[in-house]
N, CA, C and O atoms as a GROMACS GRO file, in nm:
protein
  480
    1MET      N    1  -2.955  -1.006  -0.626
    1MET     CA    2  -2.900  -0.870  -0.595
    1MET      C    3  -2.751  -0.877  -0.589
    1MET      O    4  -2.697  -0.964  -0.521
    2ASN      N    5  -2.681  -0.788  -0.657
    2ASN     CA    6  -2.534  -0.783  -0.659
    2ASN      C    7  -2.488  -0.685  -0.549
    2ASN      O    8  -2.525  -0.568  -0.551
    3ASN      N    9  -2.409  -0.734  -0.454
    3ASN     CA   10  -2.357  -0.645  -0.343
    3ASN      C   11  -2.214  -0.610  -0.365
    3ASN      O   12  -2.147  -0.570  -0.269
    4VAL      N   13  -2.159  -0.624  -0.488
    4VAL     CA   14  -2.022  -0.584  -0.512
    4VAL      C   15  -2.014  -0.436  -0.523
    4VAL      O   16  -2.080  -0.374  -0.607
    5SER      N   17  -1.931  -0.378  -0.436
    5SER     CA   18  -1.921  -0.235  -0.426
    5SER      C   19  -1.822  -0.175  -0.520
    5SER      O   20  -1.832  -0.056  -0.550
    6ASN      N   21  -1.724  -0.252  -0.571
    6ASN     CA   22  -1.617  -0.200  -0.661
    6ASN      C   23  -1.577  -0.314  -0.760
    6ASN      O   24  -1.505  -0.407  -0.723
    7ALA      N   25  -1.623  -0.306  -0.881
    7ALA     CA   26  -1.603  -0.416  -0.974
    7ALA      C   27  -1.452  -0.424  -1.013
    7ALA      O   28  -1.407  -0.526  -1.064
    8PHE      N   29  -1.378  -0.318  -0.989
    8PHE     CA   30  -1.238  -0.315  -1.042
    8PHE      C   31  -1.130  -0.325  -0.934
    8PHE      O   32  -1.014  -0.304  -0.968
    9GLY      N   33  -1.157  -0.354  -0.809
    9GLY     CA   34  -1.057  -0.366  -0.703
    9GLY      C   35  -1.025  -0.237  -0.637
    9GLY      O   36  -1.088  -0.134  -0.657
   10GLY      N   37  -0.921  -0.248  -0.556
   10GLY     CA   38  -0.873  -0.130  -0.481
   10GLY      C   39  -0.797  -0.030  -0.567
   10GLY      O   40  -0.802   0.090  -0.541
   11ILE      N   41  -0.727  -0.077  -0.669
   11ILE     CA   42  -0.662   0.015  -0.767
   11ILE      C   43  -0.705  -0.027  -0.904
   11ILE      O   44  -0.692  -0.143  -0.945
   12PHE      N   45  -0.756   0.072  -0.975
   12PHE     CA   46  -0.800   0.053  -1.117
   12PHE      C   47  -0.739   0.167  -1.202
   12PHE      O   48  -0.763   0.285  -1.178
   13VAL      N   49  -0.659   0.126  -1.300
   13VAL     CA   50  -0.590   0.226  -1.389
   13VAL      C   51  -0.648   0.212  -1.526
   13VAL      O   52  -0.651   0.101  -1.580
   14ARG      N   53  -0.692   0.319  -1.586
   14ARG     CA   54  -0.741   0.320  -1.722
   14ARG      C   55  -0.649   0.416  -1.798
   14ARG      O   56  -0.626   0.529  -1.755
   15GLY      N   57  -0.597   0.369  -1.909
   15GLY     CA   58  -0.508   0.450  -1.992
   15GLY      C   59  -0.364   0.420  -1.966
   15GLY      O   60  -0.327   0.304  -1.951
   16GLY      N   61  -0.281   0.522  -1.960
   16GLY     CA   62  -0.136   0.508  -1.948
   16GLY      C   63  -0.091   0.433  -1.823
   16GLY      O   64  -0.171   0.402  -1.736
   17GLU      N   65   0.039   0.405  -1.816
   17GLU     CA   66   0.094   0.334  -1.701
   17GLU      C   67   0.101   0.427  -1.584
   17GLU      O   68   0.128   0.546  -1.597
   18SER      N   69   0.076   0.366  -1.465
   18SER     CA   70   0.090   0.441  -1.340
   18SER      C   71   0.187   0.370  -1.246
   18SER      O   72   0.219   0.253  -1.265
   19ILE      N   73   0.234   0.443  -1.143
   19ILE     CA   74   0.328   0.389  -1.042
   19ILE      C   75   0.262   0.397  -0.909
   19ILE      O   76   0.201   0.499  -0.878
   20ALA      N   77   0.270   0.289  -0.825
   20ALA     CA   78   0.227   0.291  -0.691
   20ALA      C   79   0.332   0.237  -0.602
   20ALA      O   80   0.401   0.140  -0.637
   21LEU      N   81   0.349   0.300  -0.479
   21LEU     CA   82   0.457   0.267  -0.389
   21LEU      C   83   0.398   0.263  -0.246
   21LEU      O   84   0.320   0.350  -0.209
   22ASN      N   85   0.435   0.166  -0.168
   22ASN     CA   86   0.399   0.159  -0.025
   22ASN      C   87   0.252   0.144   0.005
   22ASN      O   88   0.203   0.195   0.106
   23ASN      N   89   0.184   0.077  -0.079
   23ASN     CA   90   0.032   0.070  -0.057
   23ASN      C   91  -0.004  -0.065   0.010
   23ASN      O   92   0.071  -0.163   0.010
   24ILE      N   93  -0.123  -0.060   0.067
   24ILE     CA   94  -0.187  -0.187   0.118
   24ILE      C   95  -0.321  -0.184   0.046
   24ILE      O   96  -0.402  -0.093   0.061
   25VAL      N   97  -0.341  -0.291  -0.034
   25VAL     CA   98  -0.464  -0.307  -0.109
   25VAL      C   99  -0.521  -0.436  -0.061
   25VAL      O  100  -0.469  -0.542  -0.098
   26TRP      N  101  -0.624  -0.435   0.018
   26TRP     CA  102  -0.678  -0.552   0.088
   26TRP      C  103  -0.828  -0.546   0.114
   26TRP      O  104  -0.881  -0.443   0.157
   27ALA      N  105  -0.897  -0.655   0.090
   27ALA     CA  106  -1.039  -0.682   0.123
   27ALA      C  107  -1.130  -0.588   0.046
   27ALA      O  108  -1.230  -0.541   0.102
   28ASN      N  109  -1.101  -0.560  -0.079
   28ASN     CA  110  -1.191  -0.495  -0.164
   28ASN      C  111  -1.286  -0.592  -0.232
   28ASN      O  112  -1.244  -0.696  -0.283
   29GLU      N  113  -1.410  -0.560  -0.232
   29GLU     CA  114  -1.510  -0.652  -0.299
   29GLU      C  115  -1.507  -0.627  -0.443
   29GLU      O  116  -1.536  -0.516  -0.488
   30THR      N  117  -1.470  -0.732  -0.522
   30THR     CA  118  -1.462  -0.719  -0.669
   30THR      C  119  -1.539  -0.830  -0.736
   30THR      O  120  -1.574  -0.929  -0.671
   31LEU      N  121  -1.566  -0.815  -0.863
   31LEU     CA  122  -1.635  -0.916  -0.940
   31LEU      C  123  -1.551  -1.049  -0.954
   31LEU      O  124  -1.604  -1.160  -0.948
   32ASP      N  125  -1.419  -1.030  -0.972
   32ASP     CA  126  -1.335  -1.146  -0.987
   32ASP      C  127  -1.236  -1.171  -0.879
   32ASP      O  128  -1.152  -1.260  -0.894
   33GLY      N  129  -1.240  -1.098  -0.771
   33GLY     CA  130  -1.155  -1.119  -0.658
   33GLY      C  131  -1.018  -1.052  -0.669
   33GLY      O  132  -0.941  -1.055  -0.573
   34SER      N  133  -0.988  -0.991  -0.782
   34SER     CA  134  -0.865  -0.922  -0.796
   34SER      C  135  -0.865  -0.790  -0.720
   34SER      O  136  -0.968  -0.726  -0.705
   35GLN      N  137  -0.751  -0.752  -0.674
   35GLN     CA  138  -0.738  -0.621  -0.595
   35GLN      C  139  -0.685  -0.505  -0.692
   35GLN      O  140  -0.703  -0.387  -0.662
   36VAL      N  141  -0.623  -0.542  -0.800
   36VAL     CA  142  -0.564  -0.440  -0.885
   36VAL      C  143  -0.600  -0.473  -1.033
   36VAL      O  144  -0.599  -0.590  -1.073
   37SER      N  145  -0.631  -0.367  -1.114
   37SER     CA  146  -0.664  -0.382  -1.254
   37SER      C  147  -0.597  -0.271  -1.326
   37SER      O  148  -0.590  -0.158  -1.277
   38GLY      N  149  -0.547  -0.304  -1.445
   38GLY     CA  150  -0.489  -0.198  -1.538
   38GLY      C  151  -0.344  -0.203  -1.546
   38GLY      O  152  -0.278  -0.292  -1.494
   39ASN      N  153  -0.293  -0.101  -1.615
   39ASN     CA  154  -0.150  -0.091  -1.652
   39ASN      C  155  -0.080  -0.016  -1.542
   39ASN      O  156  -0.076   0.108  -1.546
   40ILE      N  157  -0.024  -0.084  -1.442
   40ILE     CA  158   0.037  -0.025  -1.323
   40ILE      C  159   0.163  -0.098  -1.280
   40ILE      O  160   0.170  -0.221  -1.289
   41VAL      N  161   0.261  -0.024  -1.233
   41VAL     CA  162   0.381  -0.079  -1.175
   41VAL      C  163   0.368  -0.057  -1.026
   41VAL      O  164   0.362   0.058  -0.983
   42ILE      N  165   0.365  -0.161  -0.946
   42ILE     CA  166   0.353  -0.157  -0.804
   42ILE      C  167   0.483  -0.206  -0.737
   42ILE      O  168   0.536  -0.312  -0.771
   43ARG      N  169   0.534  -0.127  -0.642
   43ARG     CA  170   0.654  -0.162  -0.569
   43ARG      C  171   0.628  -0.153  -0.421
   43ARG      O  172   0.551  -0.070  -0.374
   44HIS      N  173   0.692  -0.238  -0.350
   44HIS     CA  174   0.691  -0.234  -0.200
   44HIS      C  175   0.556  -0.212  -0.149
   44HIS      O  176   0.530  -0.114  -0.079
   45SER      N  177   0.465  -0.303  -0.182
   45SER     CA  178   0.327  -0.294  -0.139
   45SER      C  179   0.274  -0.428  -0.095
   45SER      O  180   0.330  -0.532  -0.131
   46ASN      N  181   0.163  -0.428  -0.015
   46ASN     CA  182   0.102  -0.547   0.031
   46ASN      C  183  -0.034  -0.557  -0.037
   46ASN      O  184  -0.126  -0.481  -0.008
   47ILE      N  185  -0.043  -0.655  -0.131
   47ILE     CA  186  -0.160  -0.666  -0.216
   47ILE      C  187  -0.220  -0.802  -0.186
   47ILE      O  188  -0.152  -0.904  -0.198
   48GLN      N  189  -0.346  -0.805  -0.146
   48GLN     CA  190  -0.410  -0.934  -0.123
   48GLN      C  191  -0.409  -1.019  -0.256
   48GLN      O  192  -0.443  -0.972  -0.365
   49GLY      N  193  -0.367  -1.144  -0.236
   49GLY     CA  194  -0.356  -1.229  -0.357
   49GLY      C  195  -0.220  -1.220  -0.425
   49GLY      O  196  -0.187  -1.300  -0.513
   50GLY      N  197  -0.142  -1.120  -0.382
   50GLY     CA  198  -0.009  -1.101  -0.441
   50GLY      C  199  -0.010  -1.013  -0.566
   50GLY      O  200  -0.116  -0.996  -0.626
   51TRP      N  201   0.103  -0.959  -0.606
   51TRP     CA  202   0.119  -0.879  -0.730
   51TRP      C  203   0.263  -0.879  -0.761
   51TRP      O  204   0.348  -0.858  -0.674
   52GLU      N  205   0.293  -0.902  -0.889
   52GLU     CA  206   0.431  -0.909  -0.933
   52GLU      C  207   0.498  -0.771  -0.913
   52GLU      O  208   0.439  -0.668  -0.946
   53GLY      N  209   0.621  -0.770  -0.859
   53GLY     CA  210   0.691  -0.648  -0.844
   53GLY      C  211   0.787  -0.652  -0.723
   53GLY      O  212   0.767  -0.726  -0.626
   54ILE      N  213   0.889  -0.570  -0.732
   54ILE     CA  214   0.994  -0.569  -0.630
   54ILE      C  215   0.930  -0.526  -0.493
   54ILE      O  216   0.862  -0.424  -0.485
   55GLY      N  217   0.955  -0.604  -0.391
   55GLY     CA  218   0.914  -0.575  -0.253
   55GLY      C  219   0.766  -0.600  -0.229
   55GLY      O  220   0.719  -0.571  -0.119
   56ASN      N  221   0.691  -0.652  -0.323
   56ASN     CA  222   0.548  -0.679  -0.301
   56ASN      C  223   0.526  -0.809  -0.225
   56ASN      O  224   0.606  -0.902  -0.242
   57PHE      N  225   0.424  -0.820  -0.143
   57PHE     CA  226   0.388  -0.946  -0.082
   57PHE      C  227   0.236  -0.943  -0.056
   57PHE      O  228   0.171  -0.840  -0.075
   58GLY      N  229   0.182  -1.056  -0.013
   58GLY     CA  230   0.038  -1.067   0.000
   58GLY      C  231   0.000  -1.128   0.140
   58GLY      O  232  -0.064  -1.232   0.147
   59SER      N  233   0.040  -1.061   0.245
   59SER     CA  234   0.009  -1.110   0.382
   59SER      C  235  -0.091  -1.019   0.443
   59SER      O  236  -0.093  -0.899   0.414
   60ASP      N  237  -0.178  -1.076   0.532
   60ASP     CA  238  -0.278  -0.999   0.606
   60ASP      C  239  -0.209  -0.883   0.673
   60ASP      O  240  -0.115  -0.907   0.748
   61PRO      N  241  -0.248  -0.756   0.652
   61PRO     CA  242  -0.178  -0.641   0.701
   61PRO      C  243  -0.194  -0.621   0.857
   61PRO      O  244  -0.124  -0.543   0.920
   62LEU      N  245  -0.289  -0.696   0.910
   62LEU     CA  246  -0.316  -0.692   1.053
   62LEU      C  247  -0.348  -0.550   1.105
   62LEU      O  248  -0.282  -0.497   1.195
   63PHE      N  249  -0.448  -0.493   1.047
   63PHE     CA  250  -0.493  -0.361   1.097
   63PHE      C  251  -0.538  -0.371   1.241
   63PHE      O  252  -0.591  -0.474   1.282
   64SER      N  253  -0.520  -0.269   1.314
   64SER     CA  254  -0.563  -0.269   1.458
   64SER      C  255  -0.702  -0.210   1.480
   64SER      O  256  -0.761  -0.226   1.586
   65ASP      N  257  -0.755  -0.137   1.373
   65ASP     CA  258  -0.887  -0.076   1.389
   65ASP      C  259  -0.941  -0.050   1.246
   65ASP      O  260  -0.875  -0.078   1.146
   66ALA      N  261  -1.062   0.005   1.243
   66ALA     CA  262  -1.136   0.031   1.113
   66ALA      C  263  -1.077   0.150   1.046
   66ALA      O  264  -1.113   0.174   0.931
   67LEU      N  265  -0.989   0.228   1.107
   67LEU     CA  266  -0.920   0.341   1.049
   67LEU      C  267  -0.789   0.307   0.980
   67LEU      O  268  -0.716   0.396   0.935
   68PHE      N  269  -0.760   0.180   0.973
   68PHE     CA  270  -0.642   0.131   0.901
   68PHE      C  271  -0.508   0.154   0.969
   68PHE      O  272  -0.402   0.153   0.905
   69HIS      N  273  -0.513   0.175   1.098
   69HIS     CA  274  -0.380   0.181   1.176
   69HIS      C  275  -0.325   0.033   1.179
   69HIS      O  276  -0.400  -0.064   1.191
   70LEU      N  277  -0.194   0.024   1.169
   70LEU     CA  278  -0.128  -0.106   1.178
   70LEU      C  279  -0.114  -0.149   1.321
   70LEU      O  280  -0.085  -0.068   1.408
   71SER      N  281  -0.137  -0.282   1.346
   71SER     CA  282  -0.106  -0.338   1.474
   71SER      C  283   0.047  -0.352   1.485
   71SER      O  284   0.119  -0.340   1.386
   72GLU      N  285   0.092  -0.378   1.603
   72GLU     CA  286   0.236  -0.391   1.629
   72GLU      C  287   0.293  -0.514   1.558
   72GLU      O  288   0.414  -0.522   1.539
   73TYR      N  289   0.208  -0.612   1.518
   73TYR     CA  290   0.252  -0.732   1.455
   73TYR      C  291   0.243  -0.728   1.304
   73TYR      O  292   0.275  -0.826   1.238
   74SER      N  293   0.200  -0.617   1.248
   74SER     CA  294   0.180  -0.607   1.106
   74SER      C  295   0.308  -0.626   1.024
   74SER      O  296   0.411  -0.568   1.055
   75PRO      N  297   0.300  -0.710   0.916
   75PRO     CA  298   0.415  -0.728   0.831
   75PRO      C  299   0.445  -0.600   0.743
   75PRO      O  300   0.550  -0.591   0.679
   76ALA      N  301   0.351  -0.504   0.744
   76ALA     CA  302   0.372  -0.383   0.665
   76ALA      C  303   0.461  -0.276   0.742
   76ALA      O  304   0.508  -0.179   0.682
   77ILE      N  305   0.480  -0.298   0.866
   77ILE     CA  306   0.567  -0.200   0.943
   77ILE      C  307   0.710  -0.216   0.893
   77ILE      O  308   0.767  -0.325   0.891
   78GLY      N  309   0.764  -0.104   0.854
   78GLY     CA  310   0.911  -0.101   0.813
   78GLY      C  311   0.935  -0.165   0.675
   78GLY      O  312   1.050  -0.183   0.635
   79SER      N  313   0.830  -0.199   0.605
   79SER     CA  314   0.844  -0.270   0.474
   79SER      C  315   0.837  -0.180   0.352
   79SER      O  316   0.852  -0.226   0.238
   80GLY      N  317   0.815  -0.052   0.376
   80GLY     CA  318   0.806   0.042   0.264
   80GLY      C  319   0.934   0.099   0.232
   80GLY      O  320   1.035   0.062   0.292
   81MET      N  321   0.936   0.195   0.134
   81MET     CA  322   1.061   0.259   0.088
   81MET      C  323   1.031   0.408   0.081
   81MET      O  324   0.919   0.451   0.056
   82THR      N  325   1.141   0.486   0.104
   82THR     CA  326   1.128   0.628   0.088
   82THR      C  327   1.116   0.675  -0.055
   82THR      O  328   1.060   0.780  -0.085
   83GLY      N  329   1.171   0.591  -0.142
   83GLY     CA  330   1.158   0.615  -0.287
   83GLY      C  331   1.211   0.500  -0.368
   83GLY      O  332   1.282   0.414  -0.316
   84VAL      N  333   1.177   0.498  -0.496
   84VAL     CA  334   1.226   0.399  -0.588
   84VAL      C  335   1.261   0.464  -0.718
   84VAL      O  336   1.208   0.570  -0.753
   85GLU      N  337   1.357   0.398  -0.795
   85GLU     CA  338   1.385   0.448  -0.931
   85GLU      C  339   1.324   0.345  -1.028
   85GLU      O  340   1.349   0.225  -1.016
   86ILE      N  341   1.245   0.392  -1.120
   86ILE     CA  342   1.187   0.307  -1.223
   86ILE      C  343   1.210   0.374  -1.361
   86ILE      O  344   1.168   0.487  -1.387
   87ASN      N  345   1.279   0.298  -1.444
   87ASN     CA  346   1.313   0.346  -1.583
   87ASN      C  347   1.384   0.483  -1.578
   87ASN      O  348   1.362   0.570  -1.663
   88GLY      N  349   1.467   0.500  -1.481
   88GLY     CA  350   1.552   0.628  -1.478
   88GLY      C  351   1.482   0.744  -1.406
   88GLY      O  352   1.537   0.854  -1.393
   89ASN      N  353   1.357   0.715  -1.360
   89ASN     CA  354   1.282   0.825  -1.292
   89ASN      C  355   1.272   0.789  -1.138
   89ASN      O  356   1.249   0.674  -1.102
   90LEU      N  357   1.290   0.889  -1.055
   90LEU     CA  358   1.281   0.866  -0.910
   90LEU      C  359   1.145   0.906  -0.861
   90LEU      O  360   1.094   1.014  -0.890
   91TYR      N  361   1.086   0.812  -0.783
   91TYR     CA  362   0.949   0.832  -0.731
   91TYR      C  363   0.965   0.825  -0.576
   91TYR      O  364   1.014   0.726  -0.521
   92ASN      N  365   0.926   0.930  -0.510
   92ASN     CA  366   0.938   0.937  -0.362
   92ASN      C  367   0.802   0.922  -0.295
   92ASN      O  368   0.698   0.962  -0.348
   93SER      N  369   0.808   0.858  -0.169
   93SER     CA  370   0.690   0.855  -0.097
   93SER      C  371   0.664   0.988  -0.029
   93SER      O  372   0.759   1.063  -0.008
   94PRO      N  373   0.542   1.022   0.008
   94PRO     CA  374   0.522   1.149   0.075
   94PRO      C  375   0.599   1.160   0.207
   94PRO      O  376   0.622   1.058   0.272
   95GLU      N  377   0.640   1.281   0.247
   95GLU     CA  378   0.710   1.301   0.366
   95GLU      C  379   0.622   1.285   0.495
   95GLU      O  380   0.676   1.265   0.604
   96HIS      N  381   0.493   1.292   0.480
   96HIS     CA  382   0.398   1.279   0.584
   96HIS      C  383   0.287   1.187   0.547
   96HIS      O  384   0.245   1.180   0.431
   97ASP      N  385   0.235   1.112   0.651
   97ASP     CA  386   0.126   1.016   0.627
   97ASP      C  387  -0.010   1.086   0.618
   97ASP      O  388  -0.018   1.208   0.625
   98PHE      N  389  -0.112   1.011   0.602
   98PHE     CA  390  -0.252   1.059   0.587
   98PHE      C  391  -0.291   1.147   0.706
   98PHE      O  392  -0.369   1.241   0.690
   99GLU      N  393  -0.240   1.118   0.824
   99GLU     CA  394  -0.271   1.193   0.944
   99GLU      C  395  -0.178   1.306   0.974
   99GLU      O  396  -0.190   1.370   1.079
  100GLY      N  397  -0.079   1.334   0.882
  100GLY     CA  398   0.012   1.442   0.901
  100GLY      C  399   0.141   1.401   0.980
  100GLY      O  400   0.225   1.487   1.007
  101ASN      N  401   0.155   1.276   1.017
  101ASN     CA  402   0.273   1.233   1.095
  101ASN      C  403   0.392   1.219   0.993
  101ASN      O  404   0.377   1.181   0.877
  102LYS      N  405   0.508   1.254   1.048
  102LYS     CA  406   0.636   1.234   0.973
  102LYS      C  407   0.657   1.092   0.926
  102LYS      O  408   0.632   0.997   1.000
  103ARG      N  409   0.702   1.077   0.805
  103ARG     CA  410   0.731   0.943   0.748
  103ARG      C  411   0.876   0.942   0.716
  103ARG      O  412   0.921   1.029   0.641
  104PRO      N  413   0.957   0.846   0.769
  104PRO     CA  414   0.919   0.747   0.861
  104PRO      C  415   0.903   0.803   1.001
  104PRO      O  416   0.954   0.912   1.029
  105ASN      N  417   0.836   0.734   1.088
  105ASN     CA  418   0.815   0.777   1.227
  105ASN      C  419   0.947   0.794   1.293
  105ASN      O  420   1.041   0.722   1.259
  106SER      N  421   0.959   0.885   1.384
  106SER     CA  422   1.089   0.922   1.443
  106SER      C  423   1.147   0.810   1.528
  106SER      O  424   1.265   0.818   1.564
  107ILE      N  425   1.072   0.705   1.560
  107ILE     CA  426   1.124   0.597   1.640
  107ILE      C  427   1.211   0.497   1.557
  107ILE      O  428   1.287   0.418   1.613
  108ASP      N  429   1.197   0.503   1.423
  108ASP     CA  430   1.279   0.417   1.336
  108ASP      C  431   1.314   0.490   1.210
  108ASP      O  432   1.277   0.607   1.193
  109SER      N  433   1.385   0.425   1.120
  109SER     CA  434   1.424   0.487   0.998
  109SER      C  435   1.365   0.413   0.874
  109SER      O  436   1.412   0.430   0.762
  110TYR      N  437   1.262   0.333   0.899
  110TYR     CA  438   1.199   0.257   0.788
  110TYR      C  439   1.055   0.304   0.772
  110TYR      O  440   0.982   0.322   0.869
  111VAL      N  441   1.016   0.325   0.644
  111VAL     CA  442   0.885   0.366   0.608
  111VAL      C  443   0.787   0.245   0.617
  111VAL      O  444   0.823   0.133   0.580
  112ASP      N  445   0.666   0.268   0.668
  112ASP     CA  446   0.566   0.167   0.669
  112ASP      C  447   0.489   0.169   0.538
  112ASP      O  448   0.482   0.272   0.470
  113MET      N  449   0.430   0.054   0.505
  113MET     CA  450   0.328   0.053   0.396
  113MET      C  451   0.194   0.106   0.449
  113MET      O  452   0.162   0.097   0.568
  114GLY      N  453   0.121   0.160   0.356
  114GLY     CA  454  -0.016   0.209   0.395
  114GLY      C  455  -0.020   0.357   0.413
  114GLY      O  456   0.079   0.427   0.397
  115ALA      N  457  -0.141   0.404   0.448
  115ALA     CA  458  -0.157   0.545   0.459
  115ALA      C  459  -0.120   0.606   0.595
  115ALA      O  460  -0.106   0.728   0.606
  116ILE      N  461  -0.103   0.525   0.696
  116ILE     CA  462  -0.077   0.580   0.833
  116ILE      C  463   0.054   0.512   0.885
  116ILE      O  464   0.063   0.390   0.891
  117GLU      N  465   0.153   0.593   0.920
  117GLU     CA  466   0.276   0.545   0.976
  117GLU      C  467   0.250   0.502   1.121
  117GLU      O  468   0.180   0.570   1.196
  118SER      N  469   0.308   0.389   1.159
  118SER     CA  470   0.286   0.326   1.292
  118SER      C  471   0.380   0.390   1.389
  118SER      O  472   0.475   0.457   1.348
  119SER      N  473   0.357   0.371   1.518
  119SER     CA  474   0.448   0.418   1.620
  119SER      C  475   0.519   0.294   1.683
  119SER      O  476   0.565   0.300   1.797
  120PHE      N  477   0.526   0.186   1.610
  120PHE     CA  478   0.596   0.066   1.652
  120PHE      C  479   0.732   0.053   1.584
  120PHE      O  480   0.805  -0.043   1.609
   0.00000   0.00000   0.00000
């Protein structure tokens, strides 16, 4: 019995090139262990196993709970960017996180990686 829930990883791109910024792609069950597949440019993201690109790294994000909040020791805190320029085009991160909180959090001036801005 195959218990693989996603054969293509946390990000799968079919077709044209895509851009990803400030993501955490971690612990997805895949056929080959890769977290990302396809034609994609990823910047300032935490990808399990690593991924080539500016500002990317592959360290345990240290989530504090099952809802993907970052613990105060997470390497993803303050490691994101408000925007990047790629091939002359500017790509901005959203002004608010998944829970509607302002990005970056008012306690600092740095964007966190992931869907939820931390209060650390």
